[in-house]
Tab-separated table of C-alpha atoms in Angstrom:
chain	number	residue	atom	x	y	z
A	1	MET	CA	-2.568	-72.103	-52.432
A	2	GLU	CA	0.980	-70.607	-52.839
A	3	LYS	CA	3.023	-70.071	-49.764
A	4	VAL	CA	3.999	-66.821	-49.110
A	5	PRO	CA	7.039	-66.507	-47.265
A	6	PHE	CA	7.519	-64.215	-43.515
A	7	ILE	CA	10.445	-62.154	-43.331
A	8	SER	CA	12.896	-61.833	-40.563
A	9	ALA	CA	14.339	-59.705	-38.133
A	10	ASP	CA	18.026	-59.279	-39.510
A	11	THR	CA	16.427	-59.765	-43.270
A	12	ILE	CA	15.020	-55.818	-43.297
A	13	SER	CA	17.392	-53.280	-40.374
A	14	CYS	CA	17.750	-50.157	-43.031
A	15	ALA	CA	16.992	-46.737	-42.192
A	16	LEU	CA	13.442	-47.488	-44.342
A	17	ARG	CA	13.276	-43.733	-45.369
A	18	PRO	CA	13.093	-43.692	-49.289
A	19	GLU	CA	9.749	-44.613	-51.050
A	20	PRO	CA	8.828	-47.255	-52.287
A	21	PHE	CA	8.236	-47.783	-48.411
A	22	HIS	CA	7.452	-44.030	-47.094
A	23	LEU	CA	4.946	-42.256	-48.635
A	24	GLN	CA	6.522	-38.198	-48.757
A	25	LEU	CA	4.359	-34.551	-47.993
A	26	VAL	CA	4.463	-33.112	-51.855
A	27	GLU	CA	6.318	-29.359	-51.698
A	28	GLY	CA	4.715	-26.268	-53.094
A	29	ILE	CA	1.531	-27.301	-52.315
A	30	ASN	CA	-1.049	-28.092	-49.964
A	31	ASN	CA	-1.533	-31.546	-48.692
A	32	ASP	CA	-4.451	-32.574	-47.416
A	33	VAL	CA	-3.962	-34.444	-44.434
A	34	CYS	CA	-5.893	-35.819	-41.459
A	35	ILE	CA	-3.414	-36.378	-38.495
A	36	SER	CA	-3.027	-40.136	-37.009
A	37	SER	CA	-0.850	-39.794	-34.109
A	38	LEU	CA	-0.868	-36.501	-32.603
A	39	VAL	CA	2.342	-36.935	-29.641
A	40	SER	CA	2.685	-33.501	-28.419
A	41	ALA	CA	1.582	-30.260	-29.959
A	42	GLY	CA	4.070	-30.130	-32.174
A	43	HIS	CA	4.746	-33.204	-33.344
A	44	PHE	CA	2.777	-35.743	-35.144
A	45	PHE	CA	1.832	-38.093	-37.715
A	46	VAL	CA	-0.231	-37.125	-40.234
A	47	GLN	CA	-1.747	-39.519	-43.079
A	48	LEU	CA	-2.766	-38.347	-47.037
A	49	PRO	CA	-6.461	-40.155	-47.142
A	50	SER	CA	-6.347	-38.601	-51.118
A	51	HIS	CA	-3.403	-41.217	-51.795
A	52	PRO	CA	-4.353	-44.072	-53.990
A	53	SER	CA	-3.081	-46.548	-51.521
A	54	HIS	CA	-4.624	-45.445	-48.227
A	55	ALA	CA	-7.847	-46.927	-49.308
A	56	SER	CA	-6.090	-50.170	-48.914
A	57	LEU	CA	-4.955	-50.139	-45.236
A	58	THR	CA	-8.400	-51.251	-43.475
A	59	SER	CA	-8.151	-54.244	-45.933
A	60	LEU	CA	-4.601	-54.794	-44.804
A	61	ASN	CA	-5.314	-54.237	-41.369
A	62	LEU	CA	-8.271	-56.958	-41.484
A	63	LEU	CA	-4.992	-59.760	-43.538
A	64	MET	CA	-3.271	-58.949	-40.358
A	65	ASN	CA	-5.091	-59.697	-37.885
A	66	THR	CA	-6.730	-62.936	-39.051
A	67	THR	CA	-3.206	-64.134	-39.564
A	68	TYR	CA	-1.198	-62.808	-36.284
A	69	SER	CA	-4.448	-64.570	-34.553
A	70	SER	CA	-2.734	-68.156	-35.296
A	71	SER	CA	-0.560	-69.612	-33.302
A	72	GLN	CA	1.230	-70.335	-36.673
A	73	ALA	CA	2.608	-66.895	-37.056
A	74	PRO	CA	6.438	-67.039	-36.748
A	75	LEU	CA	8.160	-65.375	-33.165
A	76	LEU	CA	10.980	-62.631	-33.853
A	77	PRO	CA	14.270	-64.856	-32.987
A	78	ALA	CA	16.303	-61.782	-32.518
A	79	PRO	CA	15.195	-58.373	-32.041
A	80	VAL	CA	17.293	-55.758	-34.686
A	81	GLU	CA	16.540	-52.702	-35.053
A	82	ASN	CA	15.099	-50.823	-37.629
A	83	ALA	CA	13.517	-54.104	-38.690
A	84	LEU	CA	9.681	-54.026	-39.755
A	85	VAL	CA	7.667	-56.570	-37.405
A	86	ALA	CA	4.060	-56.981	-36.697
A	87	ALA	CA	3.165	-55.486	-33.173
A	88	PRO	CA	0.075	-55.851	-31.453
A	89	ALA	CA	-1.993	-53.459	-30.475
A	90	MET	CA	-6.124	-51.956	-29.325
A	91	GLY	CA	-6.208	-55.982	-30.235
A	92	GLY	CA	-4.821	-56.387	-33.721
A	93	TRP	CA	-2.168	-56.340	-35.241
A	94	PHE	CA	0.203	-53.257	-37.027
A	95	ARG	CA	3.396	-52.512	-38.986
A	96	ALA	CA	5.805	-51.561	-37.360
A	97	GLN	CA	9.564	-50.612	-36.674
A	98	ILE	CA	12.100	-51.803	-34.345
A	99	LEU	CA	13.598	-48.023	-32.978
A	100	ALA	CA	15.553	-48.925	-29.647
A	101	VAL	CA	16.120	-52.888	-28.501
A	102	ASP	CA	16.382	-53.784	-24.651
A	103	PRO	CA	17.997	-56.918	-24.121
A	104	VAL	CA	18.084	-56.122	-19.789
A	105	THR	CA	13.955	-56.539	-19.790
A	106	ALA	CA	13.961	-58.162	-23.276
A	107	SER	CA	11.630	-55.504	-24.905
A	108	CYS	CA	11.975	-52.801	-28.231
A	109	THR	CA	10.181	-49.680	-28.448
A	110	VAL	CA	8.716	-49.417	-32.194
A	111	LYS	CA	7.104	-46.947	-33.914
A	112	PHE	CA	3.664	-47.498	-35.971
A	113	VAL	CA	4.210	-47.283	-39.657
A	114	ASP	CA	1.037	-46.549	-40.632
A	115	TYR	CA	-1.184	-44.680	-37.791
A	116	GLY	CA	2.454	-43.370	-36.205
A	117	GLY	CA	2.998	-43.126	-32.555
A	118	TYR	CA	5.185	-45.279	-29.560
A	119	LEU	CA	4.861	-48.329	-28.038
A	120	SER	CA	7.166	-50.219	-25.680
A	121	LEU	CA	6.413	-54.284	-26.050
A	122	GLU	CA	7.912	-57.004	-24.885
A	123	THR	CA	10.162	-58.851	-27.736
A	124	ALA	CA	8.028	-62.038	-27.494
A	125	ALA	CA	4.837	-60.606	-28.235
A	126	LEU	CA	6.441	-59.194	-31.366
A	127	ARG	CA	6.087	-61.444	-34.974
A	128	GLN	CA	7.573	-62.098	-38.164
A	129	ILE	CA	6.342	-59.461	-41.213
A	130	ARG	CA	4.806	-61.465	-43.986
A	131	ALA	CA	6.932	-59.892	-47.013
A	132	ASP	CA	3.120	-59.193	-49.183
A	133	PHE	CA	2.378	-57.003	-46.372
A	134	LEU	CA	5.094	-54.601	-47.793
A	135	SER	CA	3.731	-53.620	-50.535
A	136	LEU	CA	2.012	-51.401	-49.302
A	137	PRO	CA	3.627	-48.299	-48.627
A	138	PHE	CA	4.080	-46.673	-45.328
A	139	GLN	CA	0.749	-44.719	-44.767
A	140	ALA	CA	2.113	-42.366	-41.934
A	141	ILE	CA	4.902	-39.809	-42.399
A	142	GLU	CA	6.566	-38.077	-39.319
A	143	CYS	CA	6.037	-33.823	-38.923
A	144	GLY	CA	6.711	-31.418	-36.533
A	145	LEU	CA	5.618	-27.691	-36.685
A	146	ALA	CA	7.734	-24.690	-38.184
A	147	ASN	CA	9.062	-22.083	-36.876
A	148	ILE	CA	8.022	-22.411	-33.512
A	149	VAL	CA	8.818	-24.005	-29.969
A	150	PRO	CA	6.856	-24.417	-26.450
A	151	ASN	CA	6.985	-21.803	-24.415
A	152	ASN	CA	7.362	-23.879	-21.293
A	153	ASN	CA	9.148	-26.954	-20.243
A	154	THR	CA	5.698	-28.529	-18.619
A	155	SER	CA	6.660	-32.682	-19.309
A	156	ASN	CA	4.795	-35.069	-20.931
A	157	ASN	CA	5.631	-38.372	-19.816
A	158	SER	CA	2.421	-40.606	-21.666
A	159	THR	CA	-0.129	-39.311	-24.515
A	160	GLU	CA	-2.576	-41.002	-26.176
A	161	GLY	CA	-2.149	-40.627	-30.093
A	162	GLU	CA	-5.212	-39.949	-32.226
A	163	SER	CA	-5.498	-43.805	-33.025
A	164	GLY	CA	-5.061	-44.460	-29.684
A	165	LEU	CA	-1.423	-45.787	-29.363
A	166	THR	CA	-0.432	-44.899	-26.380
A	167	VAL	CA	3.550	-42.687	-26.393
A	168	GLU	CA	5.624	-43.690	-23.587
A	169	SER	CA	8.213	-40.862	-24.376
A	170	GLU	CA	8.764	-38.214	-26.720
A	171	THR	CA	11.328	-38.853	-29.533
A	172	PRO	CA	12.811	-35.389	-30.720
A	173	VAL	CA	12.804	-34.744	-34.376
A	174	SER	CA	13.619	-31.235	-34.642
A	175	SER	CA	13.527	-27.687	-32.236
A	176	SER	CA	10.091	-27.456	-32.961
A	177	CYS	CA	9.610	-31.539	-31.280
A	178	SER	CA	13.112	-32.067	-28.888
A	179	THR	CA	11.323	-29.739	-25.957
A	180	GLU	CA	8.169	-31.096	-24.421
A	181	TRP	CA	5.336	-29.381	-25.075
A	182	SER	CA	2.510	-28.799	-22.233
A	183	GLU	CA	-0.401	-31.108	-22.071
A	184	GLU	CA	-2.851	-27.580	-22.695
A	185	ALA	CA	-1.155	-26.907	-25.814
A	186	ARG	CA	-1.239	-30.591	-27.326
A	187	GLY	CA	-5.002	-30.479	-26.007
A	188	LEU	CA	-5.219	-26.875	-28.054
A	189	VAL	CA	-3.618	-29.198	-31.183
A	190	HIS	CA	-6.400	-32.195	-30.532
A	191	GLY	CA	-9.214	-29.193	-30.609
A	192	LEU	CA	-8.279	-27.868	-33.511
A	193	THR	CA	-7.703	-30.537	-35.456
A	194	SER	CA	-9.416	-33.741	-34.189
A	195	GLY	CA	-11.903	-35.237	-36.802
A	196	HIS	CA	-10.177	-32.657	-39.996
A	197	ILE	CA	-8.794	-32.557	-43.399
A	198	LEU	CA	-6.543	-30.513	-42.631
A	199	GLN	CA	-3.344	-28.717	-45.284
A	200	ALA	CA	-0.508	-29.120	-44.549
A	201	GLN	CA	2.628	-27.063	-46.269
A	202	VAL	CA	6.598	-28.199	-45.934
A	203	TYR	CA	9.028	-25.075	-44.780
A	204	ASP	CA	11.619	-27.212	-44.480
A	205	TYR	CA	13.114	-30.795	-43.274
A	206	ASP	CA	15.289	-31.680	-40.141
A	207	GLN	CA	18.338	-31.341	-40.558
A	208	ASN	CA	19.229	-34.342	-38.532
A	209	THR	CA	16.739	-36.568	-39.240
A	210	GLY	CA	14.838	-35.107	-42.694
A	211	VAL	CA	12.104	-34.816	-40.796
A	212	PRO	CA	9.546	-32.430	-42.567
A	213	MET	CA	8.631	-29.424	-40.497
A	214	VAL	CA	5.106	-27.731	-41.692
A	215	TYR	CA	2.652	-24.980	-41.515
A	216	LEU	CA	-0.210	-26.952	-40.582
A	217	TYR	CA	-4.396	-25.158	-41.678
A	218	THR	CA	-7.427	-26.084	-40.320
A	219	LEU	CA	-11.025	-24.300	-40.517
A	220	ARG	CA	-12.341	-22.842	-37.630
A	221	ASP	CA	-16.333	-21.672	-37.704
A	222	SER	CA	-15.655	-21.445	-41.094
A	223	GLU	CA	-12.257	-19.657	-40.421
A	224	VAL	CA	-8.995	-20.561	-41.962
A	225	VAL	CA	-6.639	-21.055	-38.883
A	226	LEU	CA	-2.713	-21.751	-39.137
A	227	VAL	CA	-2.420	-24.101	-36.142
A	228	ASN	CA	1.193	-22.587	-36.079
A	229	GLN	CA	0.700	-19.531	-34.970
A	230	GLU	CA	-2.597	-19.940	-32.770
A	231	LEU	CA	-0.636	-21.517	-30.498
A	232	VAL	CA	2.114	-18.647	-30.081
A	233	GLU	CA	-1.262	-16.318	-29.799
A	234	ARG	CA	-2.517	-18.318	-27.340
A	235	GLY	CA	1.074	-18.738	-25.141
A	236	TYR	CA	1.403	-22.250	-25.613
A	237	ALA	CA	5.006	-21.213	-28.462
A	238	LYS	CA	7.050	-18.868	-29.587
A	239	LEU	CA	8.404	-18.145	-32.323
A	240	HIS	CA	11.628	-19.917	-33.159
A	241	GLU	CA	14.910	-16.838	-32.871
A	242	GLU	CA	15.335	-17.164	-36.580
A	243	ALA	CA	11.759	-16.232	-37.705
A	244	ALA	CA	11.432	-14.003	-35.094
A	245	SER	CA	14.514	-12.501	-36.495
A	246	LEU	CA	13.087	-12.699	-40.226
A	247	VAL	CA	9.130	-11.236	-39.037
A	248	SER	CA	10.855	-8.048	-37.461
A	249	SER	CA	13.294	-7.125	-40.216
A	250	THR	CA	11.061	-8.426	-43.661
A	251	GLU	CA	7.621	-7.587	-45.101
A	252	THR	CA	6.913	-9.975	-48.211
A	253	LYS	CA	4.183	-10.138	-50.802
A	254	VAL	CA	2.096	-14.238	-50.630
A	255	SER	CA	2.670	-14.935	-54.643
A	256	PRO	CA	-1.076	-15.930	-56.694
A	257	SER	CA	-2.893	-18.960	-57.247
A	258	THR	CA	-1.586	-22.245	-56.272
A	259	THR	CA	-2.683	-25.367	-56.082
A	260	THR	CA	-4.024	-27.434	-53.525
A	261	SER	CA	-2.885	-31.945	-53.684
A	262	SER	CA	-6.600	-32.108	-54.225
A	263	GLY	CA	-6.628	-30.049	-57.547
A	264	ILE	CA	-8.096	-27.375	-55.180
A	265	SER	CA	-6.685	-23.543	-56.515
A	266	SER	CA	-6.368	-20.799	-53.619
A	267	PRO	CA	-6.434	-16.973	-54.780
A	268	SER	CA	-3.873	-14.925	-54.173
A	269	SER	CA	-3.785	-12.401	-51.393
A	270	GLU	CA	-1.719	-9.978	-49.707
A	271	GLN	CA	-0.234	-10.025	-46.272
A	272	SER	CA	2.460	-7.933	-44.174
A	273	THR	CA	4.743	-8.725	-41.056
A	274	THR	CA	2.707	-6.770	-38.522
A	275	PRO	CA	2.160	-8.109	-35.011
A	276	GLU	CA	5.568	-10.319	-33.534
A	277	SER	CA	3.052	-13.977	-34.021
A	278	ASP	CA	2.462	-13.444	-37.510
A	279	ILE	CA	4.426	-16.656	-38.902
A	280	THR	CA	2.794	-17.031	-42.161
A	281	PRO	CA	4.335	-14.107	-44.163
A	282	ILE	CA	7.731	-16.641	-43.336
A	283	LEU	CA	6.138	-19.554	-45.316
A	284	ALA	CA	5.786	-16.356	-48.933
A	285	THR	CA	9.119	-15.833	-48.195
A	286	VAL	CA	10.788	-19.655	-48.797
A	287	ASN	CA	8.049	-21.612	-50.240
A	288	GLU	CA	5.842	-18.493	-52.356
A	289	ILE	CA	2.599	-20.959	-51.238
A	290	THR	CA	-0.776	-18.884	-50.765
A	291	PRO	CA	-2.228	-19.744	-47.181
A	292	LEU	CA	-5.410	-22.054	-47.285
A	293	THR	CA	-8.712	-20.236	-47.843
A	294	ALA	CA	-11.791	-21.158	-46.320
A	295	ALA	CA	-13.014	-21.074	-50.319
A	296	SER	CA	-10.102	-23.556	-51.292
A	297	THR	CA	-11.638	-26.301	-49.038
């Protein structure tokens, strides 16, 4: 059998943002997503369950578990920021990217590129990744909730993602994510999204990181719920200053019929900016996308 080479940390040390490594949310449509790691109420990772490559993730996990359970898997010679590695978590092995290196404690902070979430691991626990394990696009897409910010500064020191990976500290990615959210707000989002196929609409991108800021829709008792707005109405969030200004000064109509990433058409509707907490029209103003309706799921 042909021997498959491993890739050392200094071989891949790029930002790894563009394709073919990372999957992307499609602009102008409702993307079918599921949350794989919930860092906080406004910061999470999603997967695309309808993407053709998603079905191969389970096979990749099994192959990695078999490969790295052997003592023959090469150690990481020297950790390098942004390098791709194999990292242990929850009794298995997963593809990860090194975000930070601490030479004093001989540890690294890594991000799991297929499930999201962060973990601090000893450098000695990491392994070089096999070249053929990079053929599958990274499945986790980092996102933030658009146009809202936390309504308090309750600290979150540690949370657990949907995938069960421990998140020891939140990584600031945008105005929605950089301020810490309360655990109660995270619990609300978890209850609304856990185990559901959701709809994500790209509103904008964070200017510093390029992380997509989205409107996230779910169903609750056959009723469409905009998660961003639900956080505002429950008092856990408030509108971003620019969004609040736009809501108070603009009346908009939502454009007719759009298509989701699964090919589902949403009927046209008309909305006006009435309560201050109604942020749906902002989406229509910028992207002219019809919000998800119960009929489209």
